PDB file of C-alpha atoms in Angstrom:
ATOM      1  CA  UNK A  14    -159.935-200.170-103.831  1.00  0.00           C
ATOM      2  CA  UNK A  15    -157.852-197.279-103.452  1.00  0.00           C
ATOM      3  CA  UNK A  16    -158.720-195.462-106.491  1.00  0.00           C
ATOM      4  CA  UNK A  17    -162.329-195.984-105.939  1.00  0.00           C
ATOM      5  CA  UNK A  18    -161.966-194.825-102.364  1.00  0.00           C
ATOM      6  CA  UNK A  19    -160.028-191.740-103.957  1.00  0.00           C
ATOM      7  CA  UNK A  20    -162.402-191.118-106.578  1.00  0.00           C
ATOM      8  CA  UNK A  21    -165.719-191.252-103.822  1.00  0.00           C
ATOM      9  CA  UNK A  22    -163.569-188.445-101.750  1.00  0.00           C
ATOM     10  CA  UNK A  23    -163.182-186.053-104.724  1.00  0.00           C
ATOM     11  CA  UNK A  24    -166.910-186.208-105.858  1.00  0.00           C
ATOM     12  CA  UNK A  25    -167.293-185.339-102.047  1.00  0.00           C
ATOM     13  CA  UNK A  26    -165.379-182.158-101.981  1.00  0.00           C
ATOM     14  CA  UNK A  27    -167.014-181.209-105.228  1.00  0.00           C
ATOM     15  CA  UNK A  28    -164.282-182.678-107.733  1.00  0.00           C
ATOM     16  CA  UNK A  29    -166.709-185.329-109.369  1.00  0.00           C
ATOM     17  CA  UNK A  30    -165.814-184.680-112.957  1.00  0.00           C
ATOM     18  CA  UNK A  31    -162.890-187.150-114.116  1.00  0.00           C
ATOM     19  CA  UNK A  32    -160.791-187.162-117.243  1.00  0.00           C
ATOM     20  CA  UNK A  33    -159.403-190.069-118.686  1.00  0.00           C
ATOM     21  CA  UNK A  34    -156.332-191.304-117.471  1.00  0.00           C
ATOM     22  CA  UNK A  35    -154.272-193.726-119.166  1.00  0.00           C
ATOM     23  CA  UNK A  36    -152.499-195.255-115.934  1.00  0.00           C
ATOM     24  CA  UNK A  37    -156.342-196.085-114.609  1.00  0.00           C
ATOM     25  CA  UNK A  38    -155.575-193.615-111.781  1.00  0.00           C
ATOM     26  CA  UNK A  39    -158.335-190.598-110.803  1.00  0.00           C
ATOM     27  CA  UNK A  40    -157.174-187.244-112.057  1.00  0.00           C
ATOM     28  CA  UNK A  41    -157.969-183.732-110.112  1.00  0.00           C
ATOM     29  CA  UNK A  42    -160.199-181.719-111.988  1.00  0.00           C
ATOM     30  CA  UNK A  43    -157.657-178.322-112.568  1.00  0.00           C
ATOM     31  CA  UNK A  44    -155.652-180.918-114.359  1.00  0.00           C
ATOM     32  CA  UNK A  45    -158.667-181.472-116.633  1.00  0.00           C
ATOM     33  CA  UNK A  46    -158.659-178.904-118.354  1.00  0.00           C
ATOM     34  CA  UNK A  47    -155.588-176.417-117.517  1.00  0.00           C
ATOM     35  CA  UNK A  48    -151.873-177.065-116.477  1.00  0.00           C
ATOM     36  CA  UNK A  49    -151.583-177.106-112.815  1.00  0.00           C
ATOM     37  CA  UNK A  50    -150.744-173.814-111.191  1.00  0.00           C
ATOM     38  CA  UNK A  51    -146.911-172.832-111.517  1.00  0.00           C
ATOM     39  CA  UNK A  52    -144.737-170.501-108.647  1.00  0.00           C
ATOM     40  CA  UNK A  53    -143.387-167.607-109.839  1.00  0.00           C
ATOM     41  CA  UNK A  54    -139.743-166.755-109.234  1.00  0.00           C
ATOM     42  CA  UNK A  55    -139.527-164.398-106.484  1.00  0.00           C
ATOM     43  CA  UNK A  56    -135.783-164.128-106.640  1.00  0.00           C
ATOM     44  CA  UNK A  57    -132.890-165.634-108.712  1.00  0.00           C
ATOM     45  CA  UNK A  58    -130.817-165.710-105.529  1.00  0.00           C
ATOM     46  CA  UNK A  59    -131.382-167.514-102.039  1.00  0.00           C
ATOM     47  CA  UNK A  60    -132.878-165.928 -99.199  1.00  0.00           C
ATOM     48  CA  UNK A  61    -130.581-165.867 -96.429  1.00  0.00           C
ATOM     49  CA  UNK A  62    -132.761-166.394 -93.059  1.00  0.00           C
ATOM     50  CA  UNK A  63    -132.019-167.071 -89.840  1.00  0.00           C
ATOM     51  CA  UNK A  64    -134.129-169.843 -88.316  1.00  0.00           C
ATOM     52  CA  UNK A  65    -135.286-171.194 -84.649  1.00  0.00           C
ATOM     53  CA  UNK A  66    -134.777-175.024 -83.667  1.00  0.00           C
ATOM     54  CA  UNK A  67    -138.608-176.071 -82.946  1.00  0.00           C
ATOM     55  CA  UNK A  68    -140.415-172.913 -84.115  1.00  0.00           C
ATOM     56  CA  UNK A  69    -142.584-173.686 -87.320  1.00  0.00           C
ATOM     57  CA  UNK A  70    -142.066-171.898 -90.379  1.00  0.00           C
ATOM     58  CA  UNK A  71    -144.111-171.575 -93.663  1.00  0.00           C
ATOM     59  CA  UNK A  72    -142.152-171.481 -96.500  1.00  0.00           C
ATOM     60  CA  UNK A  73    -143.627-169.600 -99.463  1.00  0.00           C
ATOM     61  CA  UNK A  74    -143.877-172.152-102.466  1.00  0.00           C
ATOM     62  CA  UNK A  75    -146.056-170.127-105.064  1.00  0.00           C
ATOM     63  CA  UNK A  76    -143.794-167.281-105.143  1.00  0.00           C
ATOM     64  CA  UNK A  77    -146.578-164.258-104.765  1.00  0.00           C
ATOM     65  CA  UNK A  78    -146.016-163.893-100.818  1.00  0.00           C
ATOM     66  CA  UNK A  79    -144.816-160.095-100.322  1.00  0.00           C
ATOM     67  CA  UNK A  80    -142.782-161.729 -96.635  1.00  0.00           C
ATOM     68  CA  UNK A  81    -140.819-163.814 -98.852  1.00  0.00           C
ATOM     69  CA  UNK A  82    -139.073-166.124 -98.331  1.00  0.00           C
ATOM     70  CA  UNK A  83    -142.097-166.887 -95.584  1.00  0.00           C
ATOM     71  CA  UNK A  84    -146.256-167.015 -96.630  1.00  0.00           C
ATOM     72  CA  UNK A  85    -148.365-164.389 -96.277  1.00  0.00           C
ATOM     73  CA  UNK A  86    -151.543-166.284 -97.534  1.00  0.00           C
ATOM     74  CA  UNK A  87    -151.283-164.851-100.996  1.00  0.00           C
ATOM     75  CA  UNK A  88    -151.487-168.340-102.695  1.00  0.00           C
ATOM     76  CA  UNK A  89    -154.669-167.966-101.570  1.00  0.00           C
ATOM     77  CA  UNK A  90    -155.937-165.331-104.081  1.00  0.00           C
ATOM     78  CA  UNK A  91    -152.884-166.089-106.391  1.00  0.00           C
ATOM     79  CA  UNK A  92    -152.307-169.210-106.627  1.00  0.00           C
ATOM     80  CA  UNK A  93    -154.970-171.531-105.730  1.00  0.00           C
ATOM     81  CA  UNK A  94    -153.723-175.133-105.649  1.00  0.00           C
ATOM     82  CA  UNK A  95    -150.648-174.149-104.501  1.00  0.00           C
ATOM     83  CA  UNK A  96    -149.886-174.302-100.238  1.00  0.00           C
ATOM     84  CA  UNK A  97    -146.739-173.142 -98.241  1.00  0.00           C
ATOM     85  CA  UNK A  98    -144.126-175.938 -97.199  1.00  0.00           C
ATOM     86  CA  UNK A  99    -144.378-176.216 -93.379  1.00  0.00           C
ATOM     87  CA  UNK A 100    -140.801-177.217 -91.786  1.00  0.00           C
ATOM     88  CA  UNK A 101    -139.543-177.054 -88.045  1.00  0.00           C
ATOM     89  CA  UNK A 102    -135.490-176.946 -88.023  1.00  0.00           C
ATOM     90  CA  UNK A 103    -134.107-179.350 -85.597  1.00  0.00           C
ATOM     91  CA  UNK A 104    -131.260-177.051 -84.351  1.00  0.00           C
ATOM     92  CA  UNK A 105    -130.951-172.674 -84.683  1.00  0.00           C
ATOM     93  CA  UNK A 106    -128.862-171.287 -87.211  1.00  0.00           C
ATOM     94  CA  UNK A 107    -128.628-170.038 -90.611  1.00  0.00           C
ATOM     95  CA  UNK A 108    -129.837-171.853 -93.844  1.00  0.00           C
ATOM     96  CA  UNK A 109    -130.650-170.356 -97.571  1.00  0.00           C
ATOM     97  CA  UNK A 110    -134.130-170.636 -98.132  1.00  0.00           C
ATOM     98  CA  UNK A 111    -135.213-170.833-102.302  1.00  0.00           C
ATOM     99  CA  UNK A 112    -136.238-167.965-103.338  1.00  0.00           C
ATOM    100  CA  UNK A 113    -136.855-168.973-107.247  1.00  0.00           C
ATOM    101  CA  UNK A 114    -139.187-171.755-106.572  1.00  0.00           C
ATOM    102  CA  UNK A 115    -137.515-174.752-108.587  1.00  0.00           C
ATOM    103  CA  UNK A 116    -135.940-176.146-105.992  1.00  0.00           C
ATOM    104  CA  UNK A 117    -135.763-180.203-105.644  1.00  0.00           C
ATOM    105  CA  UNK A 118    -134.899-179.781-101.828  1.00  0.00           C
ATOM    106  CA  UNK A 119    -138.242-177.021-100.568  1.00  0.00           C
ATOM    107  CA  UNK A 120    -137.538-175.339 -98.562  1.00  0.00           C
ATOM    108  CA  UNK A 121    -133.760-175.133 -98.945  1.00  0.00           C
ATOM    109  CA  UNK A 122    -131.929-173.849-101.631  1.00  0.00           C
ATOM    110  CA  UNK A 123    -130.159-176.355-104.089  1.00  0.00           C
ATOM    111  CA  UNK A 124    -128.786-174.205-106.792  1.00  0.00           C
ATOM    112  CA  UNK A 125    -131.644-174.409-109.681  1.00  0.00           C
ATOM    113  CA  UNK A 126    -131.799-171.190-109.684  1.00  0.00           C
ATOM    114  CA  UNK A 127    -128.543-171.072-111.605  1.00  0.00           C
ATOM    115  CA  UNK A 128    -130.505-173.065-114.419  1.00  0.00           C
ATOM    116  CA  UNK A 129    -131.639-171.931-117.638  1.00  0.00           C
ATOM    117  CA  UNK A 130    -135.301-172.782-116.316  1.00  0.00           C
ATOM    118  CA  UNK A 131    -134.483-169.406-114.113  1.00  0.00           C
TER     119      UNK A 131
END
């Protein structure tokens, strides 16, 4: 019921072609025919931010944003398919946002950009 439910809501919004998937699950129609949109790096080092407990931030995920390490809409134009990672810090302080893009823990920094992916 779910994937039929799924499937009903993308022809919908306008995604009603479907490409065969071999887990029986609906597939997105940019993953059809291209690779789904990748971030650029915006930096091979951490941003170092200081942040508010409660205030909402936008963290840049596609890498294109010239604010970084915050959005600026550009995904928008530059990155379709890709969104900024909303968080709200519990307490104020310092953190190291990601600035390449490949991190595991978004928004925070975990070190990947010290990979050979970066």
């Amino acid at each position: 019921p779910r994937a039929a439910a799924l499937a009903a809501l993308m022809r919908a919004a306008g995604g009603g072609r479907r490409c065969r998937d071999p887990s029986g699950g609906a597939r997105v129609r940019w993953r059809c025919s291209a690779a789904p949109p990748q971030p650029v790096i915006a930096a091979k080092e951490p941003f170092p931010v200081e942040l508010k407990a409660g205030k909402t931030y936008g963290w840049c995920a596609c890498g294109h944003s010239k604010r970084q390490p915050f959005c600026d809409g550009a995904h928008k134009k530059e990155a379709p398919g890709l969104s900024p990672v909303r968080f709200t810090p519990t307490e104020d302080g310092p953190a190291w946002l990601c600035g390449c893009k490949r991190t595991r823990t978004p928004p925070y920094c975990d070190g990947s950009h010290k990979g050979d992916a970066v």
